[in-house]
CSV table of C-alpha atoms in Angstrom, one decimal:
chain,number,residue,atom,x,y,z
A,1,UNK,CA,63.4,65.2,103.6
A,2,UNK,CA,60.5,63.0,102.5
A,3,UNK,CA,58.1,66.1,103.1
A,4,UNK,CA,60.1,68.6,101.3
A,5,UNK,CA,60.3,66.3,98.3
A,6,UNK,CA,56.5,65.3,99.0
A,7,UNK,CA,55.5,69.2,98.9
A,8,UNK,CA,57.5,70.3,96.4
A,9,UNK,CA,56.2,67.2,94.1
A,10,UNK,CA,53.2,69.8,92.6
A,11,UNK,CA,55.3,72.5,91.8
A,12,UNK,CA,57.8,70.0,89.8
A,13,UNK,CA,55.2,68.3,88.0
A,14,UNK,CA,53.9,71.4,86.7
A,15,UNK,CA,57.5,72.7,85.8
A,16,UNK,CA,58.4,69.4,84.1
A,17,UNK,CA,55.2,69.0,82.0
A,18,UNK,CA,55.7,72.5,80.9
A,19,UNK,CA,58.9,71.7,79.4
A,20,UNK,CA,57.8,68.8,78.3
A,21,UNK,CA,55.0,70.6,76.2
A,22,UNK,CA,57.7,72.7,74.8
A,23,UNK,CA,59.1,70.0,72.6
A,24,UNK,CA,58.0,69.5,68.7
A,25,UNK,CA,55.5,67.0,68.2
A,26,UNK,CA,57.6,67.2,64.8
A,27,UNK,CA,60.8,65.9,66.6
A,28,UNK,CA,58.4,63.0,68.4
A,29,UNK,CA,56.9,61.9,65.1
A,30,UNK,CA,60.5,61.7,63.3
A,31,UNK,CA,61.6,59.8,66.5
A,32,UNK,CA,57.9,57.2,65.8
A,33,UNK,CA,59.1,57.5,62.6
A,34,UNK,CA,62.5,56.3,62.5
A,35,UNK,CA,61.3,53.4,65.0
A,36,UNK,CA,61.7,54.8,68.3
A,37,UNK,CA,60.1,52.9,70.9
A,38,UNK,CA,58.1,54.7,74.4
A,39,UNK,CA,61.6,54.1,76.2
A,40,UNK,CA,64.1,55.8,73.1
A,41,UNK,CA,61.5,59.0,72.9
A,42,UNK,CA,62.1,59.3,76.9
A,43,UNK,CA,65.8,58.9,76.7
A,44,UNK,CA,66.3,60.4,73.6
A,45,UNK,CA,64.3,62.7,73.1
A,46,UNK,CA,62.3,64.0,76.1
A,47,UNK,CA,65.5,64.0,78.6
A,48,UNK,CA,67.4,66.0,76.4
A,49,UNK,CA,64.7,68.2,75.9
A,50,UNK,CA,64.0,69.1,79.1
A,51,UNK,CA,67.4,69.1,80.2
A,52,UNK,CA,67.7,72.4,81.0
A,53,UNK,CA,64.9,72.2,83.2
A,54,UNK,CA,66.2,69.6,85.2
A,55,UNK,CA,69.2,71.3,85.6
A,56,UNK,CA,67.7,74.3,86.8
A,57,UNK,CA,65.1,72.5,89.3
A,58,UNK,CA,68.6,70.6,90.7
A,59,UNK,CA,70.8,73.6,90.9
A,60,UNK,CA,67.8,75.4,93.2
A,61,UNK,CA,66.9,72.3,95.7
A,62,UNK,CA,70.6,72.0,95.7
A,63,UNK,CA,71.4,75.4,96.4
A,64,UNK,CA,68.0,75.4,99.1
A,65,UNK,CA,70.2,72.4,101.3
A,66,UNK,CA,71.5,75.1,103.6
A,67,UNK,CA,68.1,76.9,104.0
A,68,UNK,CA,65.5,75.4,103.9
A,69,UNK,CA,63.6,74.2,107.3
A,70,UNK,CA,61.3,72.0,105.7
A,71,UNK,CA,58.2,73.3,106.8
A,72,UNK,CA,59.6,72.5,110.6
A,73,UNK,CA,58.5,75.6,112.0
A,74,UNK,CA,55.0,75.9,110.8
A,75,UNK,CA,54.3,72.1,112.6
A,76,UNK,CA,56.4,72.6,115.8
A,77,UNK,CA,57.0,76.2,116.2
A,78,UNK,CA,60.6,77.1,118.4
A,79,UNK,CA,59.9,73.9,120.0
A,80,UNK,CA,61.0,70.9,117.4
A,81,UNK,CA,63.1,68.8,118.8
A,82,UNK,CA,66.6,68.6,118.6
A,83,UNK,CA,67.6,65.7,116.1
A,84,UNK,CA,64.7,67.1,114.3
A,85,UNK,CA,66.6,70.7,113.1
A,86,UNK,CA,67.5,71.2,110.4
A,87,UNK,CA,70.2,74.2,109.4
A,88,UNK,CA,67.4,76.0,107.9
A,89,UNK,CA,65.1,75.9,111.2
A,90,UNK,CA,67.9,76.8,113.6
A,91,UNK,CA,68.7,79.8,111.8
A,92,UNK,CA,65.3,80.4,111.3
A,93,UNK,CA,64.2,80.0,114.6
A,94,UNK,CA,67.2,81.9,116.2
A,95,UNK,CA,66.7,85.1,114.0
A,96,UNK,CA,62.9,84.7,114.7
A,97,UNK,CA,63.4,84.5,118.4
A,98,UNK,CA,66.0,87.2,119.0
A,99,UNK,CA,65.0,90.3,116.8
A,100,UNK,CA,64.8,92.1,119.5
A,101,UNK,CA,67.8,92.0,120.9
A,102,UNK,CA,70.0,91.0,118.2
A,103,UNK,CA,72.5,89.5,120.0
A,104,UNK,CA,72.8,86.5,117.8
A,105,UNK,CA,72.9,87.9,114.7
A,106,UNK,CA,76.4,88.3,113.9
A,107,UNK,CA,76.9,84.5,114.8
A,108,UNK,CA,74.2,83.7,112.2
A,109,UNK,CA,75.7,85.6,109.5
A,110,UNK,CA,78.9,83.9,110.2
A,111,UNK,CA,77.4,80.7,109.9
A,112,UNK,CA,75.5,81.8,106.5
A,113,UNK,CA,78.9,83.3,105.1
A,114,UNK,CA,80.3,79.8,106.0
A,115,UNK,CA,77.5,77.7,104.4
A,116,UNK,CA,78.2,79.8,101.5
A,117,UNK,CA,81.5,79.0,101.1
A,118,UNK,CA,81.1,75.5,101.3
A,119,UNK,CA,77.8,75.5,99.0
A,120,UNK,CA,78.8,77.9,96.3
A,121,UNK,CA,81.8,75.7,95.1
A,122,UNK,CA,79.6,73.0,95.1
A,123,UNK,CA,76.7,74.4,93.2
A,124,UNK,CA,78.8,75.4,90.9
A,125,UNK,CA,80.6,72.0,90.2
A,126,UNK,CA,77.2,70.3,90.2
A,127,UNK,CA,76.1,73.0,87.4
A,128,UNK,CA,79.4,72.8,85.4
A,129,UNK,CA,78.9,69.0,85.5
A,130,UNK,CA,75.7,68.7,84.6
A,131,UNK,CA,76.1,71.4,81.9
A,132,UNK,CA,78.8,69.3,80.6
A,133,UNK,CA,77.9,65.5,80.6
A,134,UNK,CA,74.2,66.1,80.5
A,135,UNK,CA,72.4,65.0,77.1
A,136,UNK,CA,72.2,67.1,73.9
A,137,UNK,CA,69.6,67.6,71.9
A,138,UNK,CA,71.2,67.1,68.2
């Protein structure tokens, strides 16, 4: 987890400063303005702001739990150990290993039908939540 988080750090900051740009220097000015300190632009004026953004960014890693191998297979190959696996890398690895064949296939889509089942109410929830009690730019 701490490489997925580490490699997807670049991508992020570039997301997030984007946004970031995206606000009014108008609205920041008002907020130095009206006496807002470093700490009351972030929270009340940057967070909201960008809100969207975050919400977006969390839905995706969120919805990438099931999925993503975490770079396991470019380090170790077939050959990671096994209370190194993630979901991601044994259904990578398994639909790598067996195209020719096929035989596991239909055991692999089972498990993906499954992982959506239990992911998609939860993406969901975490989206209506977010959506709901997240800030609001006034």
């Amino acid at each position: 987890m701490f490489y997925y988080v580490w490699i997807s750090f670049g991508s992020g900051l570039l997301l997030y400063s984007g946004a970031m740009s995206g606000i009014s220097e108008d609205v920041i000015e008002a907020g130095y303005l009206d006496g807002a300190t470093g700490l009351k632009e972030f929270f009340y004026i940057t967070i909201p702001g960008i809100w969207p953004t975050i919400v977006v960014l969390t839905i995706s890693k969120l919805t990438a739990f099931f999925t993503n191998q975490l770079g396991l297979f470019s380090f170790y190959g077939s050959s990671a150990l096994p209370e190194m696996q993630t979901i991601g890398y044994y259904l990578f690895k398994n639909t790598y290993g067996n195209i020719a064949t096929m035989d596991i296939f239909p055991k692999l889509a089972a498990m993906g039908i499954v992982f959506t089942i239990v992911i998609a109410p939860v993406t969901l929830g975490v989206k209506y939540l977010m959506e709901h009690f997240g800030p609001r730019e006034e």
